[in-house]
Amino acid sequence: MSAPDAFVAPREANVPRSYSLDAEGRLRRDLAPRELVEALGGDGHLWLDVDSGNRAQVAILEKVFGFHPLAIEDTLNPENRAKVEDYGDYLFLVVRGIRFIDETEDPYDLETFNLYFFLGRNYLVTVHARHSSSIDTVAERIDRSPEIMARGAQRLLHAIVDAAIDAYFPIIDQLDEFMDGLEERVFARFDQTALRDIFAVKRCTLTLRRHLAPQREVFNILTNRPSSLLSSETQVYFRDVHDHVLRINESLETYRDLLGSTLDSYLMQVSNRLGTVTKALSVVATLSIPFVVVSGMWGMNFDVIPLSTAPGGFWIMLAAQAGVGAGLLGYLRWRGWL
């Protein structure tokens, strides 16, 4: 049986995915609630992954672990901001995950979701409603190398949040690729579809900044604030995650400024092109004035009109019209309007 099949098919629908490594190094999976209680009282390590859409699994948070009702309530609210709270016996952590939505035509359409963590002395509980590739990635690693559980709940927490933050980098790479080609599209060949993409990427950038900004403080706390549940050795690993968050935020700030200046340049080019077209039409209209005026005057319904009976009257009037037009053109050039 392959690793993915092993963890997506629990023994029962109401039994959450779980891993337990006892003091003798034996790994067990998909523990029942009674087995979870035994694992909590032992000297091993436990990881429980709860689907917040399953009421039976959510009930384990209170009945087995005894988490605070407010923390459990937070896990059911998908709009919570990233934060970290110390409840004494455990830390409660909220991290914002992200992924591209492949079902839409918009290449910059994003979906965000919350990952909730309860970190105790010898256990880690993760809660989420949507599919999380970071959690699945760590679960696959445990299936291949069970000794990962032996590193403890702290390092397991770091592995998951590190994978969740690393999921932002492919998005940053795609934004960077877009920015590289944006200058040519706007200035070299003036692609009119660039405006739509600029607004789409700007919306994407603002979304990322809104979700990443609170996480800077979260990982700053995990990195620098002393805690009995986080050793100084583990905080060094969270320092690396904090550095990743800062790098992503700095990139987003740069992209925001570039998009703003590029948008201004695009609109300026539109205005300049419109001014050029308007100038050309104005010149045409100005040069047509003598032809319209002279033709209108000599086309009036009078019996006696100068040159109406002259043999070369038509050519004389045509030359006069061309002369007036040339004079207007010379005047416009002299004034610098052309």
CSV table of C-alpha atoms in Angstrom, one decimal:
chain,number,residue,atom,x,y,z
A,1,MET,CA,0.0,0.0,0.0
A,2,SER,CA,1.4,3.4,-0.9
A,3,ALA,CA,1.9,6.1,1.7
A,4,PRO,CA,-1.0,8.4,0.6
A,5,ASP,CA,-3.4,5.5,0.7
A,6,ALA,CA,-2.2,4.7,4.2
A,7,PHE,CA,-3.2,8.0,5.8
A,8,VAL,CA,-6.3,9.0,3.8
A,9,ALA,CA,-8.2,5.9,4.9
A,10,PRO,CA,-8.7,5.9,8.7
A,11,ARG,CA,-10.2,3.0,10.5
A,12,GLU,CA,-13.5,4.9,11.0
A,13,ALA,CA,-14.9,8.1,9.7
A,14,ASN,CA,-15.0,9.7,13.2
A,15,VAL,CA,-11.4,8.6,14.1
A,16,PRO,CA,-9.0,11.4,13.2
A,17,ARG,CA,-5.6,10.8,11.7
A,18,SER,CA,-3.0,10.3,14.4
A,19,TYR,CA,0.5,9.1,15.1
A,20,SER,CA,1.9,7.9,18.4
A,21,LEU,CA,5.5,6.9,19.1
A,22,ASP,CA,5.9,5.3,22.5
A,23,ALA,CA,9.0,5.2,24.7
A,24,GLU,CA,10.1,1.9,23.1
A,25,GLY,CA,10.1,3.5,19.6
A,26,ARG,CA,6.9,1.7,18.3
A,27,LEU,CA,4.8,3.8,16.0
A,28,ARG,CA,1.0,3.5,16.0
A,29,ARG,CA,-1.5,5.2,13.9
A,30,ASP,CA,-5.2,6.3,13.9
A,31,LEU,CA,-5.7,5.8,17.6
A,32,ALA,CA,-9.1,5.6,19.2
A,33,PRO,CA,-10.1,8.1,21.9
A,34,ARG,CA,-9.2,5.7,24.7
A,35,GLU,CA,-5.8,5.0,23.1
A,36,LEU,CA,-5.2,8.8,22.8
A,37,VAL,CA,-5.7,9.2,26.6
A,38,GLU,CA,-3.1,6.4,27.2
A,39,ALA,CA,-0.7,8.1,24.8
A,40,LEU,CA,-1.1,11.4,26.5
A,41,GLY,CA,-0.2,9.9,29.8
A,42,GLY,CA,2.9,8.1,28.5
A,43,ASP,CA,6.4,9.3,27.8
A,44,GLY,CA,6.1,9.1,24.0
A,45,HIS,CA,5.1,11.6,21.4
A,46,LEU,CA,1.6,12.1,19.9
A,47,TRP,CA,0.3,13.9,16.8
A,48,LEU,CA,-3.4,14.2,16.2
A,49,ASP,CA,-4.9,15.8,13.1
A,50,VAL,CA,-8.5,16.9,13.4
A,51,ASP,CA,-11.0,17.7,10.7
A,52,SER,CA,-13.0,20.7,12.0
A,53,GLY,CA,-15.9,19.8,9.8
A,54,ASN,CA,-16.4,16.5,11.8
A,55,ARG,CA,-18.2,17.2,15.1
A,56,ALA,CA,-17.1,13.8,16.5
A,57,GLN,CA,-13.4,14.7,15.9
A,58,VAL,CA,-13.8,18.2,17.3
A,59,ALA,CA,-15.4,16.7,20.5
A,60,ILE,CA,-12.1,15.0,21.1
A,61,LEU,CA,-10.4,18.4,21.7
A,62,GLU,CA,-12.6,18.9,24.8
A,63,LYS,CA,-13.2,15.4,26.1
A,64,VAL,CA,-9.7,14.0,25.6
A,65,PHE,CA,-7.4,17.0,25.8
A,66,GLY,CA,-9.5,19.4,27.8
A,67,PHE,CA,-8.7,22.5,25.7
A,68,HIS,CA,-10.2,25.8,26.6
A,69,PRO,CA,-13.7,26.4,25.0
A,70,LEU,CA,-12.6,29.7,23.5
A,71,ALA,CA,-9.6,28.0,21.8
A,72,ILE,CA,-11.9,25.3,20.5
A,73,GLU,CA,-14.4,28.0,19.3
A,74,ASP,CA,-11.5,29.7,17.4
A,75,THR,CA,-10.8,26.5,15.5
A,76,LEU,CA,-14.4,26.6,14.1
A,77,ASN,CA,-14.0,30.2,12.9
A,78,PRO,CA,-12.3,30.3,9.4
A,79,GLU,CA,-11.8,34.1,9.6
A,80,ASN,CA,-9.5,34.2,12.7
A,81,ARG,CA,-6.3,36.2,12.4
A,82,ALA,CA,-2.9,34.6,12.8
A,83,LYS,CA,-2.0,34.6,16.5
A,84,VAL,CA,-0.3,32.7,19.3
A,85,GLU,CA,-1.7,32.3,22.9
A,86,ASP,CA,-0.3,30.7,25.9
A,87,TYR,CA,-2.8,28.7,28.0
A,88,GLY,CA,-0.2,27.4,30.5
A,89,ASP,CA,-0.2,23.7,29.7
A,90,TYR,CA,-0.2,24.3,26.0
A,91,LEU,CA,0.3,26.9,23.2
A,92,PHE,CA,-2.5,27.7,20.8
A,93,LEU,CA,-1.3,28.9,17.4
A,94,VAL,CA,-3.1,30.1,14.3
A,95,VAL,CA,-1.2,30.1,10.9
A,96,ARG,CA,-2.7,31.2,7.6
A,97,GLY,CA,-2.2,28.6,4.8
A,98,ILE,CA,-2.5,29.4,1.1
A,99,ARG,CA,-2.8,27.8,-2.3
A,100,PHE,CA,-3.6,28.6,-5.9
A,101,ILE,CA,-7.2,27.9,-7.1
A,102,ASP,CA,-6.7,25.8,-10.2
A,103,GLU,CA,-10.4,25.6,-11.0
A,104,THR,CA,-10.6,29.2,-12.3
A,105,GLU,CA,-9.1,31.0,-15.3
A,106,ASP,CA,-7.5,33.6,-13.2
A,107,PRO,CA,-3.8,32.5,-12.7
A,108,TYR,CA,-3.6,34.7,-9.6
A,109,ASP,CA,-6.7,33.5,-7.8
A,110,LEU,CA,-5.8,32.4,-4.3
A,111,GLU,CA,-7.5,30.5,-1.5
A,112,THR,CA,-6.5,30.9,2.1
A,113,PHE,CA,-7.3,28.8,5.1
A,114,ASN,CA,-6.4,28.6,8.8
A,115,LEU,CA,-4.3,26.0,10.4
A,116,TYR,CA,-4.7,25.6,14.1
A,117,PHE,CA,-2.1,24.1,16.5
A,118,PHE,CA,-2.2,23.0,20.1
A,119,LEU,CA,1.3,22.3,21.3
A,120,GLY,CA,1.6,20.5,24.6
A,121,ARG,CA,4.5,18.8,26.5
A,122,ASN,CA,4.4,15.6,24.5
A,123,TYR,CA,1.7,16.2,21.9
A,124,LEU,CA,0.7,18.3,18.9
A,125,VAL,CA,-2.9,18.7,17.8
A,126,THR,CA,-3.6,20.2,14.3
A,127,VAL,CA,-7.0,21.4,13.3
A,128,HIS,CA,-8.1,22.5,9.8
A,129,ALA,CA,-11.2,22.4,7.6
A,130,ARG,CA,-9.6,22.4,4.1
A,131,HIS,CA,-7.0,20.3,2.5
A,132,SER,CA,-3.5,21.2,3.7
A,133,SER,CA,-0.6,20.1,1.6
A,134,SER,CA,1.8,21.0,4.4
A,135,ILE,CA,0.2,18.6,6.8
A,136,ASP,CA,0.0,15.9,4.2
A,137,THR,CA,3.7,16.4,3.3
A,138,VAL,CA,4.8,15.9,6.9
A,139,ALA,CA,2.5,12.9,7.3
A,140,GLU,CA,4.1,11.3,4.2
A,141,ARG,CA,7.5,12.0,5.7
A,142,ILE,CA,6.5,10.2,8.9
A,143,ASP,CA,5.2,7.3,6.9
A,144,ARG,CA,8.6,7.0,5.3
A,145,SER,CA,10.7,7.8,8.3
A,146,PRO,CA,8.9,7.2,11.7
A,147,GLU,CA,12.0,8.6,13.5
A,148,ILE,CA,10.7,12.1,12.7
A,149,MET,CA,8.2,11.6,15.5
A,150,ALA,CA,11.1,11.0,17.9
A,151,ARG,CA,12.2,14.6,17.5
A,152,GLY,CA,9.2,15.7,19.6
A,153,ALA,CA,6.1,17.8,19.2
A,154,GLN,CA,8.0,21.1,19.0
A,155,ARG,CA,10.0,20.0,15.9
A,156,LEU,CA,6.9,18.5,14.4
A,157,LEU,CA,5.2,21.9,14.8
A,158,HIS,CA,8.1,23.5,13.1
A,159,ALA,CA,8.0,21.1,10.2
A,160,ILE,CA,4.4,21.8,9.5
A,161,VAL,CA,4.5,25.6,9.8
A,162,ASP,CA,7.7,25.7,7.8
A,163,ALA,CA,6.0,23.7,5.0
A,164,ALA,CA,3.0,26.1,5.2
A,165,ILE,CA,5.1,29.2,4.9
A,166,ASP,CA,7.2,27.6,2.1
A,167,ALA,CA,4.0,27.2,0.1
A,168,TYR,CA,4.1,31.0,-0.4
A,169,PHE,CA,7.3,30.9,-2.3
A,170,PRO,CA,5.9,29.4,-5.6
A,171,ILE,CA,3.4,32.3,-5.5
A,172,ILE,CA,6.2,34.8,-5.0
A,173,ASP,CA,8.2,33.1,-7.9
A,174,GLN,CA,5.1,33.5,-10.2
A,175,LEU,CA,4.7,37.1,-9.2
A,176,ASP,CA,8.4,37.7,-9.8
A,177,GLU,CA,8.1,36.1,-13.3
A,178,PHE,CA,5.1,38.4,-14.0
A,179,MET,CA,7.0,41.5,-13.0
A,180,ASP,CA,9.9,40.5,-15.2
A,181,GLY,CA,7.7,40.5,-18.3
A,182,LEU,CA,5.6,43.5,-17.3
A,183,GLU,CA,8.0,46.2,-18.4
A,184,GLU,CA,8.1,44.8,-21.9
A,185,ARG,CA,4.4,44.5,-22.1
A,186,VAL,CA,3.7,48.1,-20.9
A,187,PHE,CA,6.6,50.0,-22.4
A,188,ALA,CA,7.9,48.0,-25.4
A,189,ARG,CA,4.7,46.8,-27.1
A,190,PHE,CA,2.0,48.4,-25.0
A,191,ASP,CA,-0.2,45.3,-24.4
A,192,GLN,CA,-3.6,46.5,-23.5
A,193,THR,CA,-4.4,43.3,-21.6
A,194,ALA,CA,-1.7,44.2,-19.2
A,195,LEU,CA,-4.0,46.5,-17.3
A,196,ARG,CA,-6.3,43.6,-16.3
A,197,ASP,CA,-3.3,41.5,-15.2
A,198,ILE,CA,-1.8,44.4,-13.2
A,199,PHE,CA,-5.0,44.7,-11.2
A,200,ALA,CA,-5.2,40.9,-10.7
A,201,VAL,CA,-1.6,40.8,-9.4
A,202,LYS,CA,-2.2,43.8,-7.3
A,203,ARG,CA,-5.2,42.2,-5.7
A,204,CYS,CA,-3.1,39.0,-5.2
A,205,THR,CA,-0.3,41.0,-3.6
A,206,LEU,CA,-2.7,42.8,-1.2
A,207,THR,CA,-4.2,39.5,-0.2
A,208,LEU,CA,-0.9,38.0,0.6
A,209,ARG,CA,0.2,41.1,2.6
A,210,ARG,CA,-3.0,41.0,4.6
A,211,HIS,CA,-2.5,37.4,5.6
A,212,LEU,CA,1.2,37.5,6.1
A,213,ALA,CA,1.5,40.8,8.1
A,214,PRO,CA,0.1,39.3,11.4
A,215,GLN,CA,2.3,36.2,11.0
A,216,ARG,CA,5.4,38.3,11.4
A,217,GLU,CA,4.4,39.0,15.0
A,218,VAL,CA,3.4,35.3,15.6
A,219,PHE,CA,6.8,33.9,14.6
A,220,ASN,CA,8.6,36.8,16.3
A,221,ILE,CA,6.9,35.6,19.6
A,222,LEU,CA,7.8,31.9,18.9
A,223,THR,CA,11.4,32.9,18.1
A,224,ASN,CA,12.1,35.3,21.0
A,225,ARG,CA,9.6,34.9,23.8
A,226,PRO,CA,10.7,32.3,26.5
A,227,SER,CA,8.3,29.4,26.9
A,228,SER,CA,8.4,26.2,28.8
A,229,LEU,CA,6.9,24.4,25.8
A,230,LEU,CA,9.5,25.7,23.3
A,231,SER,CA,13.2,25.0,24.0
A,232,SER,CA,15.9,27.5,22.9
A,233,GLU,CA,17.1,24.9,20.4
A,234,THR,CA,13.7,24.7,18.7
A,235,GLN,CA,13.3,28.5,18.7
A,236,VAL,CA,16.4,28.6,16.4
A,237,TYR,CA,14.4,26.7,13.9
A,238,PHE,CA,11.4,29.0,14.2
A,239,ARG,CA,13.9,31.9,13.6
A,240,ASP,CA,14.4,30.5,10.1
A,241,VAL,CA,10.7,30.5,9.5
A,242,HIS,CA,10.5,34.1,10.8
A,243,ASP,CA,13.2,35.0,8.3
A,244,HIS,CA,11.2,33.5,5.5
A,245,VAL,CA,8.1,35.5,6.5
A,246,LEU,CA,10.2,38.7,6.5
A,247,ARG,CA,11.6,37.9,3.1
A,248,ILE,CA,8.2,37.3,1.6
A,249,ASN,CA,6.8,40.5,3.1
A,250,GLU,CA,9.8,42.5,1.8
A,251,SER,CA,9.2,41.0,-1.7
A,252,LEU,CA,5.5,41.9,-1.5
A,253,GLU,CA,6.3,45.5,-0.5
A,254,THR,CA,8.6,45.7,-3.5
A,255,TYR,CA,6.0,44.3,-5.9
A,256,ARG,CA,3.4,46.7,-4.5
A,257,ASP,CA,5.6,49.7,-5.3
A,258,LEU,CA,6.5,48.4,-8.7
A,259,LEU,CA,2.9,47.7,-9.6
A,260,GLY,CA,1.8,51.1,-8.4
A,261,SER,CA,4.5,52.9,-10.5
A,262,THR,CA,3.8,50.6,-13.5
A,263,LEU,CA,0.1,51.3,-13.3
A,264,ASP,CA,0.8,55.1,-13.2
A,265,SER,CA,3.1,54.7,-16.3
A,266,TYR,CA,0.5,52.6,-18.1
A,267,LEU,CA,-2.2,55.2,-17.5
A,268,MET,CA,0.2,58.0,-18.5
A,269,GLN,CA,0.9,56.2,-21.8
A,270,VAL,CA,-2.9,55.8,-22.4
A,271,SER,CA,-3.2,59.6,-21.8
A,272,ASN,CA,-0.3,60.3,-24.1
A,273,ARG,CA,-1.7,58.1,-26.9
A,274,LEU,CA,-5.1,59.7,-26.5
A,275,GLY,CA,-3.5,63.2,-26.7
A,276,THR,CA,-1.6,62.2,-29.9
A,277,VAL,CA,-4.8,60.9,-31.5
A,278,THR,CA,-6.7,64.0,-30.4
A,279,LYS,CA,-3.9,66.2,-31.8
A,280,ALA,CA,-4.0,64.4,-35.2
A,281,LEU,CA,-7.8,64.8,-35.4
A,282,SER,CA,-7.5,68.4,-34.5
A,283,VAL,CA,-5.0,69.0,-37.3
A,284,VAL,CA,-7.2,67.3,-39.8
A,285,ALA,CA,-10.2,69.3,-38.6
A,286,THR,CA,-8.2,72.6,-38.8
A,287,LEU,CA,-6.9,71.9,-42.3
A,288,SER,CA,-10.3,71.0,-43.5
A,289,ILE,CA,-11.7,74.4,-42.4
A,290,PRO,CA,-10.7,76.4,-45.5
A,291,PHE,CA,-12.1,73.8,-47.8
A,292,VAL,CA,-15.4,73.7,-46.0
A,293,VAL,CA,-15.7,77.5,-45.7
A,294,VAL,CA,-14.7,78.3,-49.2
A,295,SER,CA,-16.7,75.5,-50.8
A,296,GLY,CA,-19.7,76.6,-48.7
A,297,MET,CA,-19.4,80.2,-49.7
A,298,TRP,CA,-19.1,79.5,-53.4
A,299,GLY,CA,-21.9,77.0,-53.2
A,300,MET,CA,-24.5,79.5,-52.0
A,301,ASN,CA,-27.6,80.0,-54.1
A,302,PHE,CA,-26.9,83.5,-55.6
A,303,ASP,CA,-27.1,84.7,-59.1
A,304,VAL,CA,-23.8,86.5,-59.1
A,305,ILE,CA,-20.8,84.9,-57.4
A,306,PRO,CA,-17.2,86.0,-58.2
A,307,LEU,CA,-15.4,83.7,-60.5
A,308,SER,CA,-18.5,81.6,-61.0
A,309,THR,CA,-18.3,82.2,-64.8
A,310,ALA,CA,-14.5,82.4,-65.1
A,311,PRO,CA,-12.9,79.6,-67.2
A,312,GLY,CA,-10.3,78.8,-64.5
A,313,GLY,CA,-12.5,79.7,-61.5
A,314,PHE,CA,-12.4,76.1,-60.1
A,315,TRP,CA,-8.6,75.9,-60.2
A,316,ILE,CA,-8.3,79.3,-58.7
A,317,MET,CA,-10.5,78.4,-55.7
A,318,LEU,CA,-8.8,75.1,-55.3
A,319,ALA,CA,-5.4,76.8,-55.2
A,320,ALA,CA,-6.8,79.3,-52.7
A,321,GLN,CA,-8.1,76.6,-50.5
A,322,ALA,CA,-4.7,74.7,-50.6
A,323,GLY,CA,-2.9,77.9,-49.9
A,324,VAL,CA,-5.0,78.7,-46.8
A,325,GLY,CA,-4.5,75.2,-45.6
A,326,ALA,CA,-0.8,75.4,-46.1
A,327,GLY,CA,-0.7,78.7,-44.3
A,328,LEU,CA,-2.6,77.2,-41.3
A,329,LEU,CA,-0.2,74.2,-41.3
A,330,GLY,CA,2.8,76.5,-41.3
A,331,TYR,CA,1.2,78.6,-38.4
A,332,LEU,CA,0.7,75.5,-36.3
A,333,ARG,CA,4.3,74.4,-36.9
A,334,TRP,CA,5.5,77.9,-36.0
A,335,ARG,CA,3.6,77.8,-32.7
A,336,GLY,CA,5.0,74.4,-31.9
A,337,TRP,CA,1.5,72.7,-31.9
A,338,LEU,CA,2.7,70.1,-34.3
